[in-house]
Tab-separated table of C-alpha atoms in Angstrom:
chain	number	residue	atom	x	y	z
A	1	GLY	CA	14.591	-10.684	-9.369
A	2	ALA	CA	11.021	-11.370	-10.365
A	3	GLY	CA	9.487	-9.375	-7.533
A	4	VAL	CA	10.215	-7.409	-4.405
A	5	SER	CA	11.767	-9.576	-1.718
A	6	GLN	CA	11.993	-8.895	1.992
A	7	THR	CA	13.889	-10.568	4.779
A	8	PRO	CA	13.278	-11.829	7.330
A	9	SER	CA	9.689	-12.850	6.789
A	10	ASN	CA	9.149	-12.870	10.544
A	11	LYS	CA	11.070	-11.221	13.348
A	12	VAL	CA	10.432	-11.580	17.063
A	13	THR	CA	12.392	-9.334	19.357
A	14	GLU	CA	12.295	-8.001	22.866
A	15	LYS	CA	11.373	-4.486	23.858
A	16	GLY	CA	14.407	-2.229	23.699
A	17	LYS	CA	16.299	-4.267	21.107
A	18	TYR	CA	17.527	-3.093	17.695
A	19	VAL	CA	16.209	-4.634	14.463
A	20	GLU	CA	17.039	-4.380	10.787
A	21	LEU	CA	14.609	-5.231	8.023
A	22	ARG	CA	15.834	-5.705	4.480
A	23	CYS	CA	14.182	-5.028	1.137
A	24	ASP	CA	15.405	-6.006	-2.320
A	25	PRO	CA	13.358	-4.185	-4.997
A	26	ILE	CA	12.429	-5.334	-8.476
A	27	SER	CA	15.502	-5.183	-10.676
A	28	GLY	CA	15.765	-1.805	-12.392
A	29	HIS	CA	13.284	-0.058	-10.143
A	30	THR	CA	14.764	3.222	-8.954
A	31	ALA	CA	12.064	4.131	-6.449
A	32	LEU	CA	11.660	2.233	-3.176
A	33	TYR	CA	9.074	2.711	-0.442
A	34	TRP	CA	8.593	1.493	3.103
A	35	TYR	CA	5.142	1.154	4.668
A	36	ARG	CA	3.873	-0.157	7.970
A	37	GLN	CA	0.594	-2.032	8.241
A	38	SER	CA	-1.150	-2.683	11.517
A	39	LEU	CA	-3.920	-5.239	11.881
A	40	GLY	CA	-7.136	-4.090	10.247
A	41	GLN	CA	-5.537	-1.006	8.729
A	42	GLY	CA	-4.202	-0.062	5.337
A	43	PRO	CA	-0.487	0.434	4.759
A	44	GLU	CA	0.901	3.627	6.275
A	45	PHE	CA	3.672	5.436	4.384
A	46	LEU	CA	7.028	5.676	6.152
A	47	ILE	CA	9.712	6.725	3.667
A	48	TYR	CA	10.464	6.909	-0.043
A	49	PHE	CA	13.828	6.641	-1.810
A	50	GLN	CA	14.650	7.790	-5.303
A	51	GLY	CA	17.995	6.206	-6.007
A	52	THR	CA	20.201	6.443	-2.932
A	53	GLY	CA	18.543	9.438	-1.337
A	54	ALA	CA	15.500	9.622	0.888
A	55	ALA	CA	13.184	11.892	-1.093
A	56	ASP	CA	10.430	11.879	1.520
A	57	ASP	CA	10.799	10.602	5.089
A	58	SER	CA	7.762	12.404	6.457
A	59	GLY	CA	6.111	9.171	7.557
A	60	LEU	CA	8.831	7.977	9.932
A	61	PRO	CA	7.113	8.101	13.332
A	62	ASN	CA	10.130	9.217	15.363
A	63	ASP	CA	13.919	9.216	15.453
A	64	ARG	CA	14.066	5.549	16.430
A	65	PHE	CA	13.288	4.725	12.812
A	66	PHE	CA	15.890	5.133	10.102
A	67	ALA	CA	16.320	3.728	6.608
A	68	VAL	CA	19.193	3.585	4.152
A	69	ARG	CA	19.719	2.619	0.538
A	70	PRO	CA	23.465	3.103	0.033
A	71	GLU	CA	23.807	1.733	-3.505
A	72	GLY	CA	20.397	2.600	-4.847
A	73	SER	CA	19.108	-0.961	-4.759
A	74	VAL	CA	18.701	-2.861	-1.475
A	75	SER	CA	17.296	-0.894	1.436
A	76	THR	CA	17.414	-1.507	5.167
A	77	LEU	CA	14.881	-0.177	7.646
A	78	LYS	CA	16.416	0.149	11.085
A	79	ILE	CA	14.456	0.438	14.326
A	80	GLN	CA	16.250	1.280	17.551
A	81	ARG	CA	14.972	0.658	21.064
A	82	THR	CA	11.956	-1.225	19.807
A	83	GLU	CA	8.632	-0.781	21.560
A	84	ARG	CA	5.600	-3.074	21.649
A	85	GLY	CA	3.727	-0.517	19.549
A	86	ASP	CA	6.210	-1.099	16.719
A	87	SER	CA	4.696	-4.546	16.164
A	88	ALA	CA	3.256	-4.577	12.662
A	89	VAL	CA	3.910	-5.835	9.155
A	90	TYR	CA	6.564	-3.747	7.450
A	91	LEU	CA	6.008	-3.645	3.699
A	92	CYS	CA	8.432	-2.588	1.022
A	93	ALA	CA	7.374	-1.533	-2.474
A	94	SER	CA	9.203	-0.415	-5.588
A	95	SER	CA	8.330	1.397	-8.802
A	96	SER	CA	10.063	2.061	-12.072
A	97	TRP	CA	9.642	5.753	-12.906
A	98	GLY	CA	8.209	5.131	-16.364
A	99	GLY	CA	8.122	8.803	-17.269
A	100	LEU	CA	4.655	9.868	-16.190
A	101	ALA	CA	5.021	10.673	-12.517
A	102	GLU	CA	1.300	10.604	-11.878
A	103	GLN	CA	1.099	7.048	-13.208
A	104	GLU	CA	3.747	5.521	-10.974
A	105	THR	CA	2.567	2.159	-9.706
A	106	GLN	CA	3.990	0.552	-6.612
A	107	TYR	CA	4.560	-3.187	-6.351
A	108	PHE	CA	4.733	-4.674	-2.891
A	109	GLY	CA	6.931	-7.320	-1.350
A	110	PRO	CA	5.654	-10.022	1.011
A	111	GLY	CA	6.428	-7.995	4.129
A	112	THR	CA	8.229	-8.620	7.390
A	113	ARG	CA	6.056	-9.394	10.402
A	114	LEU	CA	7.674	-7.758	13.407
A	115	LEU	CA	6.593	-8.749	16.896
A	116	VAL	CA	8.048	-6.885	19.839
A	117	LEU	CA	7.546	-8.713	23.122
B	1	GLN	CA	-10.806	13.513	8.534
B	2	LYS	CA	-8.937	10.588	7.015
B	3	GLU	CA	-7.371	11.025	3.601
B	4	VAL	CA	-9.121	7.930	2.284
B	5	GLU	CA	-12.313	6.381	3.637
B	6	GLN	CA	-13.647	2.922	2.951
B	7	ASN	CA	-16.441	0.915	4.501
B	8	SER	CA	-14.725	-1.881	6.400
B	9	GLY	CA	-17.444	-4.393	5.544
B	10	PRO	CA	-17.648	-7.262	5.341
B	11	LEU	CA	-19.464	-7.046	2.052
B	12	SER	CA	-21.068	-10.375	1.249
B	13	VAL	CA	-22.198	-11.239	-2.262
B	14	PRO	CA	-23.219	-14.545	-3.831
B	15	GLU	CA	-21.039	-16.146	-6.446
B	16	GLY	CA	-21.729	-14.704	-9.887
B	17	ALA	CA	-23.044	-11.389	-8.576
B	18	ILE	CA	-21.520	-7.938	-9.006
B	19	ALA	CA	-19.530	-6.653	-6.050
B	20	SER	CA	-19.345	-2.889	-5.681
B	21	LEU	CA	-16.613	-1.380	-3.537
B	22	ASN	CA	-16.456	2.328	-2.803
B	23	CYS	CA	-13.824	4.777	-1.641
B	24	THR	CA	-13.929	8.498	-0.914
B	25	TYR	CA	-10.938	10.800	-0.559
B	26	SER	CA	-10.452	14.185	1.017
B	27	ASP	CA	-7.910	15.945	-1.208
B	28	ARG	CA	-9.691	17.554	-4.143
B	29	VAL	CA	-6.468	17.679	-6.184
B	30	SER	CA	-5.647	13.968	-5.877
B	31	GLN	CA	-4.666	12.681	-9.303
B	32	SER	CA	-3.757	9.010	-9.067
B	33	PHE	CA	-6.004	6.259	-7.773
B	34	PHE	CA	-5.326	2.590	-7.215
B	35	TRP	CA	-7.144	-0.516	-6.096
B	36	TYR	CA	-5.146	-3.247	-4.394
B	37	ARG	CA	-6.340	-6.691	-3.326
B	38	GLN	CA	-4.934	-8.197	-0.164
B	39	TYR	CA	-5.512	-11.789	0.848
B	40	SER	CA	-5.261	-12.558	4.524
B	41	GLY	CA	-1.634	-12.727	5.579
B	42	LYS	CA	-0.378	-11.614	2.167
B	43	SER	CA	0.880	-8.337	0.725
B	44	PRO	CA	-1.222	-5.953	-1.392
B	45	GLU	CA	-1.495	-6.829	-5.068
B	46	LEU	CA	-2.340	-4.177	-7.674
B	47	ILE	CA	-5.701	-4.698	-9.372
B	48	MET	CA	-6.390	-1.434	-11.178
B	49	SER	CA	-5.112	2.089	-11.568
B	50	ILE	CA	-7.163	5.031	-12.842
B	51	TYR	CA	-6.211	8.630	-13.464
B	52	SER	CA	-9.085	10.193	-15.449
B	53	ASN	CA	-12.764	10.643	-14.767
B	54	GLY	CA	-14.953	7.842	-16.043
B	55	ASP	CA	-14.686	4.092	-16.249
B	56	LYS	CA	-11.724	1.831	-16.870
B	57	GLU	CA	-12.326	-1.848	-17.533
B	58	ASP	CA	-9.916	-4.747	-17.202
B	59	GLY	CA	-11.476	-8.179	-17.488
B	60	ARG	CA	-14.035	-8.626	-14.715
B	61	PHE	CA	-12.904	-5.435	-12.987
B	62	THR	CA	-14.107	-1.893	-13.659
B	63	ALA	CA	-12.763	1.137	-11.845
B	64	GLN	CA	-14.899	4.269	-11.799
B	65	LEU	CA	-13.576	7.701	-10.925
B	66	ASN	CA	-15.582	10.830	-10.184
B	67	LYS	CA	-13.251	13.654	-9.191
B	68	ALA	CA	-16.054	16.163	-8.691
B	69	SER	CA	-17.608	13.942	-6.034
B	70	GLN	CA	-14.225	12.693	-4.809
B	71	TYR	CA	-14.967	9.025	-5.008
B	72	VAL	CA	-13.552	6.034	-6.758
B	73	SER	CA	-15.199	2.649	-6.967
B	74	LEU	CA	-14.353	-0.865	-8.060
B	75	LEU	CA	-16.889	-3.200	-9.617
B	76	ILE	CA	-16.199	-6.906	-9.795
B	77	ARG	CA	-18.452	-8.751	-12.221
B	78	ASP	CA	-19.190	-12.464	-11.968
B	79	SER	CA	-17.708	-12.552	-8.471
B	80	GLN	CA	-15.863	-15.738	-7.559
B	81	PRO	CA	-15.027	-17.192	-4.138
B	82	SER	CA	-11.386	-16.530	-5.023
B	83	ASP	CA	-12.193	-12.803	-5.057
B	84	SER	CA	-12.766	-12.969	-1.304
B	85	ALA	CA	-10.147	-10.631	0.126
B	86	THR	CA	-9.682	-7.143	1.487
B	87	TYR	CA	-9.690	-4.433	-1.156
B	88	LEU	CA	-7.560	-1.378	-0.467
B	89	CYS	CA	-8.058	1.980	-2.114
B	90	ALA	CA	-4.969	4.185	-2.479
B	91	VAL	CA	-4.667	7.770	-3.680
B	92	THR	CA	-1.914	10.282	-4.140
B	93	ARG	CA	-2.201	13.845	-2.931
B	94	GLY	CA	-1.594	16.912	-5.056
B	95	ASN	CA	1.648	16.709	-7.009
B	96	ASN	CA	3.253	14.208	-4.644
B	97	PHE	CA	2.811	11.100	-6.748
B	98	ASN	CA	5.037	8.895	-4.685
B	99	LYS	CA	3.278	8.997	-1.345
B	100	PHE	CA	0.283	6.696	-1.401
B	101	TYR	CA	-2.510	7.165	1.121
B	102	PHE	CA	-4.391	3.955	1.773
B	103	GLY	CA	-7.836	3.380	3.139
B	104	SER	CA	-8.378	0.718	5.778
B	105	GLY	CA	-9.856	-1.609	3.197
B	106	THR	CA	-13.171	-3.314	2.572
B	107	LYS	CA	-13.425	-7.018	3.270
B	108	LEU	CA	-15.290	-8.871	0.522
B	109	ASN	CA	-16.804	-12.313	1.013
B	110	VAL	CA	-18.068	-14.125	-2.065
B	111	LYS	CA	-20.288	-17.013	-1.042
B	112	PRO	CA	-20.377	-20.138	-3.235
């Protein structure tokens, strides 16, 4: 596709429920990132995939958060037992690994606005 | 101490003026630096990247990097009302080039 796409664009759920957020990266991009952005803050790193494997999941806040990328393309961020504090915009980004690691540039999708009531 | 610090603003400039946005970072060995623009309710959009000390120009935008002083700035010449947005500074830390640390952003208002 032309850019990173994310679905749904908005998700309202109740405290304690399970949610899945989907990201479809730019075609050919091998690296995929998940961020969370709260109001008035910059994006906060959650997890990074290189291909199918999670290369860095140090930003996941706790074990309620999990992400997968089984075929090295689409990724799903899964949140169990949602809490009101999980309400935020969840952003996905991808990059292409052009050869110079220090010059990797991340391109963001439109985000999923999650509201936990 | 936060990894990346930005003045939250708002920074108000008149149309046609130069807007100067600043960012400081804490990790002396940071190597990659990015400026993103984010309109209200939208996702971040890459404006500039810079990796070496000095200036990098792209159209009306100039990024300036000073690693010794650990700051990076973005100048916007001939500011337009359409430049009104929040500008996010992002840096990488050490040799981990894939984990971006973002500042909280500076809100820019360009007044017609």
